[in-house]
């Protein structure tokens, strides 16, 4: 039986957040942001290990107590210059573990998506385990789309038909994802599915919700905090 292993790339600097502290460590609902993704992925009974990929010079991780996750958590300081490089280095670290093989499924999840729920993880796994290719959580685009000129004037309206916003986790087999990421220009892609698509494969889009958004700009923090607080009080 193939296993399910989570990989959290967390080696970014959070430039768009504009804070000196990398955004994955900003305080959110009383914890560093990355805690929430670690907690959710470790809580899924399907997932056997959770790899966290940090920047080689990360000094923040060890400031927190992660001992309650020690049965599943594996931490590696091998992040790269781009997200794709961090994921690829993380996959290589996985491959060097004797217990992990190329047919195992990897769920790559951004440290910056703290509002992922265990139900979403389990649904993704249920839907994609029988799938040939794998896939990702995503939501159909809801807003009207404008094409802008350099002066921010609308030149036209693009059809949103068939357009989805990609989220994470993105779930693919370890060997296929490594092969895909080895072949692409890592500076040109912002998710794992793009590399799979470049192989000529068609990742499945699994319907998610807007709560699983990526915390990118300062105003996103308050929204994520509200979502997490609401969940706690339920
Ligand atoms: N990431 C990574 N290694 C990189 C760049 C990004 O592991 N070299 C991770 C981030 O830590 C984050 C995820 O990839 O968990 C999604 O990236 P993004 O939201 O773009 O985060 P940052 O790159 O840190 O932010 P920014 O693009 O604003 O600098
Ligand atoms: Mg980035």
XYZ file of C-alpha atoms and ligand atoms in Angstrom:
264
model
C 0.000 0.000 0.000
C 1.441 3.420 -0.904
C 1.850 5.860 1.940
C 0.868 9.529 2.187
C 3.602 11.956 3.224
C 3.184 15.698 3.648
C 5.851 18.197 2.599
C 5.624 21.788 3.816
C 7.955 24.188 1.977
C 8.726 26.912 4.506
C 11.925 28.500 3.262
C 10.462 31.681 1.801
C 11.124 35.188 3.093
C 7.597 36.581 2.710
C 8.677 39.626 0.686
C 5.097 40.714 -0.078
C 4.228 40.642 3.623
C 6.919 43.272 4.178
C 7.900 42.039 7.654
C 11.468 41.265 8.678
C 10.316 38.002 10.206
C 9.499 35.442 7.462
C 5.692 35.268 7.304
C 5.507 31.581 8.302
C 6.618 32.673 11.784
C 4.275 35.643 12.218
C 1.904 35.192 15.129
C -1.523 33.862 14.171
C -4.140 32.830 16.742
C -1.405 32.631 19.380
C 0.984 30.426 17.380
C 3.532 30.906 14.591
C 1.643 30.657 11.274
C 3.326 27.410 10.233
C 2.061 25.681 13.395
C -1.450 25.510 11.934
C -0.393 23.640 8.756
C 1.796 21.281 10.805
C -1.059 20.609 13.241
C -3.631 19.929 10.504
C -1.395 17.614 8.464
C -0.188 15.701 11.548
C -3.848 15.300 12.602
C -4.867 13.408 9.460
C -4.766 9.696 10.236
C -3.856 8.983 6.580
C -0.581 10.885 6.759
C 2.423 8.982 8.093
C 5.074 11.751 8.120
C 5.207 15.507 7.722
C 8.447 16.940 6.299
C 9.091 20.635 6.954
C 11.640 22.271 4.639
C 13.354 25.289 6.168
C 15.933 27.751 4.859
C 19.496 26.626 5.668
C 19.927 29.734 7.855
C 16.544 29.502 9.661
C 16.891 30.593 13.295
C 13.196 30.714 14.191
C 11.993 27.097 14.078
C 13.862 26.032 17.210
C 12.361 28.873 19.233
C 9.118 26.862 19.514
C 8.229 23.541 21.116
C 7.279 20.995 18.446
C 7.512 17.925 20.705
C 3.787 17.113 20.518
C 4.252 16.313 16.796
C 7.454 14.298 17.190
C 5.926 11.000 16.024
C 5.338 12.385 12.501
C 7.465 15.507 12.105
C 10.745 15.499 10.102
C 12.584 18.818 9.768
C 15.220 19.510 7.105
C 17.206 22.710 6.553
C 17.472 22.336 2.776
C 15.256 25.072 1.309
C 16.307 26.574 -2.032
C 16.078 29.860 -3.914
C 12.548 29.220 -5.221
C 9.539 27.308 -3.914
C 10.122 24.636 -6.571
C 13.770 24.269 -5.449
C 12.657 23.891 -1.818
C 10.116 21.219 -2.796
C 12.653 19.349 -4.938
C 15.238 19.408 -2.149
C 12.549 18.158 0.239
C 11.687 15.283 -2.100
C 15.366 14.333 -2.257
C 15.494 14.310 1.552
C 12.434 12.008 1.545
C 14.000 9.677 -0.986
C 17.010 9.177 1.252
C 14.735 7.672 3.930
C 14.705 3.890 3.512
C 11.032 3.586 4.397
C 9.849 5.904 1.598
C 9.526 4.843 -2.042
C 8.790 6.485 -5.397
C 5.191 5.217 -5.492
C 4.287 6.925 -2.207
C 2.023 9.955 -2.464
C 3.387 13.360 -1.458
C 1.046 16.173 -0.394
C 2.884 19.478 -0.850
C 1.302 22.212 1.266
C 2.309 25.870 1.692
C 3.230 26.919 5.219
C 1.319 30.092 4.335
C -2.105 28.345 4.093
C -2.930 28.036 7.801
C -6.685 27.511 7.397
C -6.563 24.109 5.703
C -8.841 21.650 7.523
C -8.289 17.952 8.244
C -11.530 17.228 6.351
C -10.062 18.854 3.218
C -6.872 16.787 3.518
C -8.837 13.570 3.921
C -11.153 14.423 1.027
C -8.199 15.161 -1.265
C -6.671 11.799 -0.365
C -9.975 9.939 -0.850
C -10.592 11.462 -4.284
C -7.042 11.175 -5.625
C -5.826 7.815 -4.332
C -7.457 5.940 -7.261
C -6.304 8.628 -9.745
C -3.553 7.921 -12.279
C -2.015 11.395 -12.049
C -2.947 13.057 -8.751
C -4.123 16.628 -8.368
C -4.757 19.567 -6.106
C -7.316 21.539 -4.140
C -8.690 24.433 -6.184
C -11.699 26.747 -6.482
C -13.486 28.076 -9.575
C -12.758 31.766 -10.165
C -15.696 33.809 -8.841
C -14.841 37.377 -9.841
C -15.060 39.047 -13.242
C -11.581 39.238 -14.795
C -10.167 42.391 -16.408
C -7.146 42.678 -18.691
C -5.284 45.862 -17.667
C -3.051 48.175 -19.664
C 0.111 49.594 -18.016
C -1.963 52.538 -16.674
C -4.375 50.228 -14.865
C -7.199 50.816 -17.335
C -9.388 47.892 -18.297
C -8.756 46.927 -21.910
C -11.270 44.119 -21.853
C -12.982 41.409 -19.866
C -11.536 37.880 -19.909
C -13.884 34.925 -19.672
C -13.614 33.124 -16.342
C -15.173 30.004 -17.816
C -13.055 26.985 -16.969
C -10.653 29.008 -14.806
C -9.785 27.755 -11.323
C -7.505 29.127 -8.610
C -4.896 26.579 -7.555
C -4.405 25.920 -3.847
C -2.461 23.347 -1.856
C -2.114 20.523 -0.855
C -1.045 19.278 -4.272
C -0.787 15.499 -4.280
C 1.433 13.512 -6.651
C 3.560 10.390 -6.522
C 7.062 11.074 -5.223
C 8.913 9.682 -8.260
C 6.745 11.475 -10.832
C 6.908 14.810 -8.995
C 10.718 14.602 -8.706
C 11.002 13.814 -12.383
C 8.694 16.727 -13.239
C 10.497 19.262 -11.028
C 13.901 18.163 -12.336
C 12.801 19.007 -15.869
C 11.285 22.498 -15.408
C 12.828 25.932 -14.985
C 12.136 26.443 -11.283
C 12.007 30.234 -11.650
C 9.005 29.987 -13.998
C 6.564 27.961 -11.915
C 4.738 28.765 -8.675
C 3.167 25.398 -7.957
C 3.854 21.680 -8.293
C 1.000 20.947 -10.692
C 2.626 23.207 -13.335
C 5.604 20.865 -13.449
C 3.297 17.841 -13.794
C 1.384 19.611 -16.590
C 4.700 20.201 -18.402
C 5.087 16.405 -18.564
C 1.832 16.314 -20.565
C -0.244 15.039 -17.620
C -3.565 16.485 -16.402
C -3.789 16.957 -12.622
C -7.302 16.630 -11.201
C -8.866 19.711 -9.611
C -10.603 18.844 -6.336
C -13.155 21.426 -5.179
C -11.984 23.363 -2.127
C -13.206 26.576 -0.487
C -11.970 30.132 -0.084
C -10.981 29.553 3.563
C -7.857 27.749 2.359
C -6.375 30.965 0.942
C -2.673 31.858 0.980
C -1.615 34.496 3.483
C 0.410 36.845 1.294
C -0.227 40.499 2.260
C -0.501 42.088 5.747
C -4.306 42.378 5.579
C -4.573 38.595 5.035
C -3.449 37.963 8.622
C -6.621 39.331 10.220
C -8.808 37.238 7.917
C -6.875 34.040 8.674
C -7.113 34.808 12.392
C -10.910 35.148 12.177
C -11.254 31.859 10.321
C -9.077 29.995 12.837
C -10.886 31.532 15.827
C -14.275 30.616 14.382
C -13.126 27.025 13.937
C -11.860 26.815 17.524
C -15.137 27.979 19.025
C -17.249 25.486 17.045
N 8.821 28.860 -0.182
C 9.937 28.043 0.017
N 11.134 28.371 -0.558
C 11.258 29.487 -1.313
C 10.121 30.324 -1.525
C 8.904 29.970 -0.950
O 9.845 27.037 0.714
N 12.448 29.794 -1.827
C 7.556 28.522 0.497
C 7.054 29.637 1.402
O 7.725 29.588 2.667
C 5.561 29.344 1.469
C 5.262 28.676 0.125
O 6.525 28.333 -0.452
O 5.233 28.430 2.495
C 4.437 29.573 -0.778
O 5.223 30.670 -1.173
P 4.829 32.220 -1.001
O 3.470 32.363 -0.453
O 5.194 32.905 -2.280
O 5.831 32.660 0.173
P 7.111 33.575 0.080
O 7.890 33.219 -1.159
O 7.806 33.480 1.392
O 6.456 35.022 -0.069
P 6.818 36.147 -1.156
O 6.606 35.508 -2.519
O 5.880 37.264 -0.853
O 8.267 36.483 -0.908
Mg 7.050 33.476 -3.119
